[in-house]
Amino acid sequence: MDNTLITKETILLNLDATSKTDAIHKMCGHLFMVKKTQNPSMLFSDITKREAEVSTFAGSKTAIPHTISEHIDEPVLCFARVRSEDFTWDGNDEDVRFIFLLSAPAKDDLRQLRQSQSYVFSSVAQLISRSETLELWDKAESEQVILDSLNEEFKANLNTKTN
Amino acid sequence: MSGNNMKVGVQTLGRFLSGMVMPNIGAFIAWGLITALFIPTGWTPNENLSVLVGPMIINLLPLLIGYTGGKMVGGDRGAVAGAVTTMGVILAADIPMFLGAMIAGPFGGYCIKKFDEAVHGKIKPGFEMLVNNFSLGIIAAITAVIALKAIGPVVSGLTTALGSGVGAIVEAKLLPLVSILVEPAKILFLNNAINHGVFTPLGAEQSAAVGGSIFYLIETNPGPGLGVLLAYMFVGKGTASKSASAASIIHFFGGIHEIYFPYILMKPVLVVAVIAGGMTGVTVNMITGNMLVAPPSPGSVFALAIMSTKGIGLVLTLASIAAAAAVSFLVAAIFIRRSAGADEAELEAAQASIAANKAQAKGAAAAAPAQLSAGSVKKIVVACDAGMGSSAMGATVLRNKVQDAGLDIEVINQAINDLTDADIVITQAELSARAKAKLPSAQHLSIGNFMDAGFYDDLVSKLV
């Protein structure tokens, strides 16, 4: 497993955002601050381009914007919990509280890259299906709590991976 | 088989066939340009460069089709086996073996796929490369020999049979009816076989006697194909309609009819349009007594014009092309418009998404197609654009449900561009058309939201 994928630095517990664009924009800016991207505006445009095709709203107040981009230095997962009231991600009835932003740099073997990154959202899917996890994330007061819950699930998924 | 099943079957087959040709259209255009320019009857005849023409149409284009066909069935290994197998049919006859390649390619791919499935997980670690290469080599060698000895003669036989069918209609003096055979045969790339095998000899006889022949005007009339392409341009939507304008130029002015065949394979009912157009053209020429002095080659509007008889002949030839194009256009436009202007695939995707939305609104699960059964489904792919986000989540939810139900079905996620084989492909409605274009052989389901548990529950209950 990639230990630098998500760190305390890329967990935002109190993101002030009023719209999807605002949220993604701020998260890209944060990734610049923690030196994961040299060019946050291009990263933003790559993510919104993907978002324009189909919304990444995933249910359970969660959205998973993601992209393979030239403007990210290494695979990174950024978690954000929206502080203000939930806002609508896209269209109707898509209130969002948790945002998982995943980006990975393009590699020669795109197929291999996609497969190697699949465990991330696979884990997220399992996590958000449990109401106790959602409650935990909602109440968490330190980044470590979130990090632990994610890492635990990542480990379980990587170990049971069959192919 | 009910009429509806048959219709679906024909459409699926058509999509599969055009899926083999469409990725290779660029190669057809390359060949078409070289042919139109450099053959002895071309625009700037050049003996040194025209050597490309024969080997490209006899070898290269069928190999590309066979390669693509193999890939659609058996992935990268299937592609190689498909190409090797296609070599067998290429050498089985001296006509361009497009139809043969469309059988041999997928056949080769299928054999490799079955072999890989049979030995999956049974190869000792460290020997995979050795087994992979030798199994491919041995199987492809066998299928190539089968193709040479079995598939080749069947296709040749079919070609000969069509030829004699056309001959019989000509004998019976029912010339316009000949389009019923000629136009579908063209779509299966038997155009050169029919033209040079049947009409050119008949025409040569006649033109020696009376200075011209109507036979030169039957297969070569670019009107029917032009009508279909124009219908795609003006009435159709999606990628097919965008590429149709370029195709119509190559077809009409360049005389490379092969360009329009995939557009009919995509929507097989359009064969009715070219038949109607063809019959119109033949009828106009028959009533007016129009003929050409020599076989036009390639079948471009220029070649037909040049070969027209002196005086009013040119006008009559152009009139027959225009009439054929107009009739073909009208019929094709009706069929294309009838599917609401949308591509068949997009239409189904749209319908599925509407159904999903409706069901969601009511809080009920969307209805998955009824004909699914556990026995036939071995692999489900949840696909999305990047292959690491939405699809990973959807696959996880579905995989858990499949396992809970005790089903032996593999569920993975992939990018749409990586799709190679699957029994069922699930995509969000917006992406379904692209997924279908990428893997026409699979059954495609559209989902509104990829985390819609109700949809997966319903699918699993259909599979149990």
CSV table of N, CA and C in Angstrom, one decimal, chain A residues 50 53-59 62 64 66-68 94 102-104 110-111 113-115 117-119 121-126 128 163, chain B residues 76 384-394 396-397 399-400 410 412-415 417-420 428 430-431 434 448-451:
chain,number,residue,atom,x,y,z
A,50,ARG,N,-13.8,16.1,-15.9
A,50,ARG,CA,-14.3,14.8,-15.6
A,50,ARG,C,-15.7,14.9,-15.0
A,53,GLU,N,-18.7,15.3,-17.3
A,53,GLU,CA,-19.2,14.2,-18.0
A,53,GLU,C,-20.3,13.5,-17.3
A,54,VAL,N,-20.0,13.1,-16.1
A,54,VAL,CA,-21.0,12.6,-15.2
A,54,VAL,C,-20.7,13.0,-13.8
A,55,SER,N,-21.7,13.4,-13.0
A,55,SER,CA,-21.5,13.7,-11.6
A,55,SER,C,-20.9,12.6,-10.9
A,56,THR,N,-20.0,12.9,-9.9
A,56,THR,CA,-19.4,11.8,-9.1
A,56,THR,C,-20.1,11.7,-7.8
A,57,PHE,N,-21.2,12.2,-7.6
A,57,PHE,CA,-22.0,12.1,-6.4
A,57,PHE,C,-22.2,10.6,-6.1
A,58,ALA,N,-22.0,10.1,-4.9
A,58,ALA,CA,-22.0,8.7,-4.7
A,58,ALA,C,-23.0,8.3,-3.7
A,59,GLY,N,-23.9,9.2,-3.3
A,59,GLY,CA,-24.9,8.8,-2.3
A,59,GLY,C,-24.3,9.0,-0.9
A,62,THR,N,-21.9,11.8,0.0
A,62,THR,CA,-20.5,11.7,-0.4
A,62,THR,C,-20.3,11.9,-1.9
A,64,ILE,N,-17.1,11.9,-5.0
A,64,ILE,CA,-15.7,11.4,-5.2
A,64,ILE,C,-15.1,12.0,-6.5
A,66,HIS,N,-12.5,12.9,-9.2
A,66,HIS,CA,-11.2,12.2,-9.4
A,66,HIS,C,-10.8,12.4,-10.8
A,67,THR,N,-9.5,12.3,-11.0
A,67,THR,CA,-9.0,12.4,-12.4
A,67,THR,C,-7.5,11.8,-12.5
A,68,ILE,N,-7.2,11.4,-13.7
A,68,ILE,CA,-5.8,11.1,-13.9
A,68,ILE,C,-5.2,12.4,-14.6
A,94,GLU,N,-28.7,15.9,-4.0
A,94,GLU,CA,-27.4,15.4,-3.9
A,94,GLU,C,-26.7,16.2,-2.8
A,102,LEU,N,-9.5,12.2,-5.5
A,102,LEU,CA,-8.4,11.3,-5.8
A,102,LEU,C,-7.8,11.8,-7.2
A,103,SER,N,-6.5,11.9,-7.2
A,103,SER,CA,-5.8,12.2,-8.4
A,103,SER,C,-4.5,11.5,-8.5
A,104,ALA,N,-4.2,11.0,-9.7
A,104,ALA,CA,-2.9,10.3,-9.9
A,104,ALA,C,-2.3,10.8,-11.2
A,110,LEU,N,-1.7,3.0,-18.5
A,110,LEU,CA,-2.8,3.5,-17.9
A,110,LEU,C,-3.7,2.5,-17.2
A,111,ARG,N,-3.8,1.3,-17.9
A,111,ARG,CA,-4.7,0.3,-17.4
A,111,ARG,C,-4.2,-0.2,-16.0
A,113,LEU,N,-2.4,1.5,-14.0
A,113,LEU,CA,-2.6,2.6,-13.0
A,113,LEU,C,-4.0,2.5,-12.5
A,114,ARG,N,-5.0,2.4,-13.4
A,114,ARG,CA,-6.4,2.4,-13.0
A,114,ARG,C,-6.6,1.3,-12.0
A,115,GLN,N,-6.1,0.1,-12.4
A,115,GLN,CA,-6.3,-1.0,-11.5
A,115,GLN,C,-5.7,-0.8,-10.1
A,117,GLN,N,-5.3,1.8,-8.6
A,117,GLN,CA,-5.9,2.9,-7.8
A,117,GLN,C,-7.4,2.5,-7.4
A,118,SER,N,-7.8,1.4,-8.0
A,118,SER,CA,-9.2,1.0,-7.8
A,118,SER,C,-9.6,0.7,-6.3
A,119,TYR,N,-8.6,0.3,-5.6
A,119,TYR,CA,-8.9,-0.1,-4.2
A,119,TYR,C,-9.4,1.0,-3.4
A,121,PHE,N,-11.4,3.7,-4.0
A,121,PHE,CA,-12.8,4.0,-4.0
A,121,PHE,C,-13.6,2.7,-3.7
A,122,SER,N,-13.0,1.6,-4.0
A,122,SER,CA,-13.6,0.4,-3.5
A,122,SER,C,-13.8,0.4,-2.0
A,123,SER,N,-12.8,0.8,-1.3
A,123,SER,CA,-12.9,0.9,0.1
A,123,SER,C,-13.9,2.0,0.6
A,124,VAL,N,-13.8,3.1,-0.2
A,124,VAL,CA,-14.8,4.2,0.2
A,124,VAL,C,-16.2,3.7,0.1
A,125,ALA,N,-16.5,2.9,-1.0
A,125,ALA,CA,-17.8,2.4,-1.2
A,125,ALA,C,-18.3,1.6,0.0
A,126,GLN,N,-17.3,0.7,0.5
A,126,GLN,CA,-17.7,-0.1,1.7
A,126,GLN,C,-17.9,0.8,2.9
A,128,ILE,N,-18.9,3.9,3.1
A,128,ILE,CA,-20.1,4.8,3.2
A,128,ILE,C,-21.4,4.0,3.2
A,163,ASN,N,-7.4,-10.8,-7.6
A,163,ASN,CA,-6.6,-10.9,-8.9
A,163,ASN,C,-5.4,-9.9,-8.9
B,76,ASP,N,-6.1,-8.9,-26.5
B,76,ASP,CA,-4.9,-8.7,-27.3
B,76,ASP,C,-4.4,-10.1,-27.9
B,384,CYS,N,-16.4,3.0,-16.2
B,384,CYS,CA,-16.6,4.5,-16.2
B,384,CYS,C,-15.5,5.1,-17.0
B,385,ASP,N,-15.4,6.4,-17.0
B,385,ASP,CA,-14.4,7.1,-17.8
B,385,ASP,C,-13.0,6.8,-17.4
B,386,ALA,N,-12.7,6.9,-16.1
B,386,ALA,CA,-11.3,6.8,-15.7
B,386,ALA,C,-11.0,5.3,-15.2
B,387,GLY,N,-12.0,4.6,-14.9
B,387,GLY,CA,-11.8,3.2,-14.5
B,387,GLY,C,-11.3,3.1,-13.0
B,388,MET,N,-11.3,4.2,-12.3
B,388,MET,CA,-10.8,4.1,-10.9
B,388,MET,C,-11.7,4.7,-9.9
B,389,GLY,N,-12.7,5.4,-10.4
B,389,GLY,CA,-13.5,6.2,-9.4
B,389,GLY,C,-14.9,5.5,-9.3
B,390,SER,N,-15.8,6.0,-10.0
B,390,SER,CA,-17.2,5.6,-9.9
B,390,SER,C,-17.3,4.1,-10.1
B,391,SER,N,-16.6,3.5,-11.1
B,391,SER,CA,-16.7,2.1,-11.4
B,391,SER,C,-16.2,1.3,-10.2
B,392,ALA,N,-15.1,1.7,-9.6
B,392,ALA,CA,-14.6,1.0,-8.5
B,392,ALA,C,-15.6,0.8,-7.4
B,393,MET,N,-16.3,1.9,-7.1
B,393,MET,CA,-17.3,1.9,-6.1
B,393,MET,C,-18.5,1.0,-6.4
B,394,GLY,N,-19.0,1.2,-7.7
B,394,GLY,CA,-20.1,0.4,-8.1
B,394,GLY,C,-19.8,-1.1,-8.1
B,396,THR,N,-17.7,-2.6,-6.3
B,396,THR,CA,-17.6,-3.1,-4.9
B,396,THR,C,-19.0,-3.5,-4.4
B,397,VAL,N,-19.9,-2.5,-4.6
B,397,VAL,CA,-21.3,-2.8,-4.1
B,397,VAL,C,-21.9,-4.0,-4.7
B,399,ARG,N,-20.2,-6.5,-6.3
B,399,ARG,CA,-19.5,-7.7,-5.9
B,399,ARG,C,-20.0,-8.3,-4.6
B,400,ASN,N,-20.2,-7.4,-3.6
B,400,ASN,CA,-20.7,-7.9,-2.3
B,400,ASN,C,-22.0,-8.5,-2.5
B,410,GLU,N,-17.7,-13.1,-11.8
B,410,GLU,CA,-16.6,-12.2,-11.6
B,410,GLU,C,-17.1,-10.8,-11.8
B,412,ILE,N,-15.7,-6.9,-11.9
B,412,ILE,CA,-14.5,-6.0,-11.9
B,412,ILE,C,-14.9,-4.6,-12.4
B,413,ASN,N,-14.0,-3.7,-12.2
B,413,ASN,CA,-14.3,-2.4,-12.7
B,413,ASN,C,-13.2,-2.0,-13.7
B,414,GLN,N,-13.5,-1.3,-14.7
B,414,GLN,CA,-12.5,-0.9,-15.8
B,414,GLN,C,-12.9,0.5,-16.4
B,415,ALA,N,-11.9,1.0,-17.1
B,415,ALA,CA,-12.2,2.2,-17.9
B,415,ALA,C,-12.9,1.7,-19.2
B,417,ASN,N,-12.4,2.5,-22.1
B,417,ASN,CA,-11.4,2.3,-23.2
B,417,ASN,C,-10.7,1.0,-23.0
B,418,ASP,N,-10.8,0.4,-21.8
B,418,ASP,CA,-10.1,-0.9,-21.6
B,418,ASP,C,-11.0,-2.1,-21.7
B,419,LEU,N,-12.2,-1.9,-22.0
B,419,LEU,CA,-13.2,-3.0,-22.1
B,419,LEU,C,-12.7,-4.0,-23.2
B,420,THR,N,-12.6,-5.3,-22.8
B,420,THR,CA,-12.2,-6.3,-23.8
B,420,THR,C,-13.3,-7.4,-23.8
B,428,GLN,N,-23.0,4.3,-16.3
B,428,GLN,CA,-24.0,5.4,-16.2
B,428,GLN,C,-24.5,5.8,-17.5
B,430,GLU,N,-25.1,8.3,-19.2
B,430,GLU,CA,-24.4,9.2,-20.1
B,430,GLU,C,-23.3,8.5,-20.9
B,431,LEU,N,-22.8,7.4,-20.3
B,431,LEU,CA,-21.6,6.8,-20.9
B,431,LEU,C,-21.9,5.5,-21.7
B,434,ARG,N,-21.0,5.1,-25.4
B,434,ARG,CA,-19.5,4.9,-25.7
B,434,ARG,C,-19.1,3.5,-25.3
B,448,GLY,N,-28.6,4.9,-13.3
B,448,GLY,CA,-28.7,6.4,-13.1
B,448,GLY,C,-27.5,6.8,-12.2
B,449,ASN,N,-27.5,6.3,-11.0
B,449,ASN,CA,-26.4,6.6,-10.0
B,449,ASN,C,-25.7,5.3,-9.7
B,450,PHE,N,-24.4,5.3,-9.8
B,450,PHE,CA,-23.6,4.0,-9.7
B,450,PHE,C,-23.6,3.4,-8.3
B,451,MET,N,-24.2,4.2,-7.3
B,451,MET,CA,-24.3,3.6,-6.0
B,451,MET,C,-25.8,3.2,-5.7
